[in-house]
C-alpha positions as YAML, in Angstrom:
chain: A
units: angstrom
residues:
- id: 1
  name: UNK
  ca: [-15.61, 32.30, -20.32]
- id: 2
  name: UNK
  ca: [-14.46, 31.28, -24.43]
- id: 3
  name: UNK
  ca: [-14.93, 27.74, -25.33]
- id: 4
  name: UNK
  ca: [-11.06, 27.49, -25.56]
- id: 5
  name: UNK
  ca: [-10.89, 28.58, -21.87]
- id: 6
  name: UNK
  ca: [-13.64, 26.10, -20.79]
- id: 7
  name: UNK
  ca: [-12.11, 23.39, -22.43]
- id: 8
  name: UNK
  ca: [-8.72, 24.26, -21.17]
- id: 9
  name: UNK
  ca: [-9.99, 23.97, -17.65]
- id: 10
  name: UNK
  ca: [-12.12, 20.83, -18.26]
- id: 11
  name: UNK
  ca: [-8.71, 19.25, -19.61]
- id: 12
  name: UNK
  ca: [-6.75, 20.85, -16.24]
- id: 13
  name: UNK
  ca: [-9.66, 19.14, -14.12]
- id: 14
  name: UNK
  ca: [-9.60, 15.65, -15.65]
- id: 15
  name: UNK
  ca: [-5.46, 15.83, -15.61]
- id: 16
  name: UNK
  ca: [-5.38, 16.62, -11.48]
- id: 17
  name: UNK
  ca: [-8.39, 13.92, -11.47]
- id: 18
  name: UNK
  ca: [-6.10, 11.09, -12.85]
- id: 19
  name: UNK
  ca: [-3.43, 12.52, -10.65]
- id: 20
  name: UNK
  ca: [-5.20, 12.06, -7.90]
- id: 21
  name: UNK
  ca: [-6.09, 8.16, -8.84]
- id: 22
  name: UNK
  ca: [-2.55, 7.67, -9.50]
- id: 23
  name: UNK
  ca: [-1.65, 8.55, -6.19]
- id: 24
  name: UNK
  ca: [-4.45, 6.95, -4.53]
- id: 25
  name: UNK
  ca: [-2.99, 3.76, -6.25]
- id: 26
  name: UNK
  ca: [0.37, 4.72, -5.36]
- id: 27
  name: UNK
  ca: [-1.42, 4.56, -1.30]
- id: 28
  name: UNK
  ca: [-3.08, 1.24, -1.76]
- id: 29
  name: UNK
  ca: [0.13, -0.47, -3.27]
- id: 30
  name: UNK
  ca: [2.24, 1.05, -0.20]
- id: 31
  name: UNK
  ca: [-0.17, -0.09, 1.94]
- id: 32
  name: UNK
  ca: [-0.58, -3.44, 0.59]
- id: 33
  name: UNK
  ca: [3.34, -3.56, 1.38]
- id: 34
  name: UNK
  ca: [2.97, -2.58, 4.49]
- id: 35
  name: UNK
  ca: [0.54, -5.30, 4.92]
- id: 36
  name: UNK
  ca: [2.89, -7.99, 3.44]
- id: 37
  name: UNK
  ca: [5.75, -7.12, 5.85]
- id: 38
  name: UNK
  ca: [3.84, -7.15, 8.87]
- id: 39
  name: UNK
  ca: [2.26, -10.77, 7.95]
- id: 40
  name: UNK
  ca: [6.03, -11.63, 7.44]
- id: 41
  name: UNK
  ca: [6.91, -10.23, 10.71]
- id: 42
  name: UNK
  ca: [4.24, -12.30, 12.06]
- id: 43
  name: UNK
  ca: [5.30, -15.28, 10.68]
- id: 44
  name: UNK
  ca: [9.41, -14.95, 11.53]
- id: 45
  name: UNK
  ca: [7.88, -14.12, 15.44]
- id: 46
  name: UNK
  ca: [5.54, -17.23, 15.29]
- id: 47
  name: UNK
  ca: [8.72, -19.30, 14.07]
- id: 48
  name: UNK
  ca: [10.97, -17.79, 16.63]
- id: 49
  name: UNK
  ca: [8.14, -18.77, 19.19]
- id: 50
  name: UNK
  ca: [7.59, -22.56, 18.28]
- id: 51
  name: UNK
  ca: [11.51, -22.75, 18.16]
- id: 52
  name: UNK
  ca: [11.50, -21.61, 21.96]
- id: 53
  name: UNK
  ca: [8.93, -24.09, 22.56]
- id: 54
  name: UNK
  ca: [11.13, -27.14, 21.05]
- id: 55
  name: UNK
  ca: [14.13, -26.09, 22.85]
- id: 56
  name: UNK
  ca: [12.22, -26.54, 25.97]
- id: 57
  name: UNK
  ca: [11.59, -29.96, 25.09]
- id: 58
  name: UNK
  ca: [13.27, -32.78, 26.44]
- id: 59
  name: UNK
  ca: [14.23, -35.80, 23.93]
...
């Protein structure tokens, strides 16, 4: 292999490795969305509960 086509597949290599980091981000930030909406779901349900609890109560 030429220096030119060494080089030209070191540059090919590091380009797909940053690829591959930008879509790893891309994962985590989805996932820390999916984390965010589920503690949101949580909440909303634990509100819904303790507002089923004070209806029950008599004044």
């Amino acid at each position: 292999m030429s220096t030119q086509q060494i080089e030209q597949k070191k540059f090919l290599e590091d380009a797909h490795l940053r690829l591959l980091k930008t879509k790893t981000m891309i994962i985590e930030a989805r996932l820390q969305i999916i984390k965010i909406k589920a503690s949101t779901l949580k909440a909303r349900v634990q509100a819904l509960k303790n507002l089923v609890l004070i209806s029950h109560i008599d004044y």
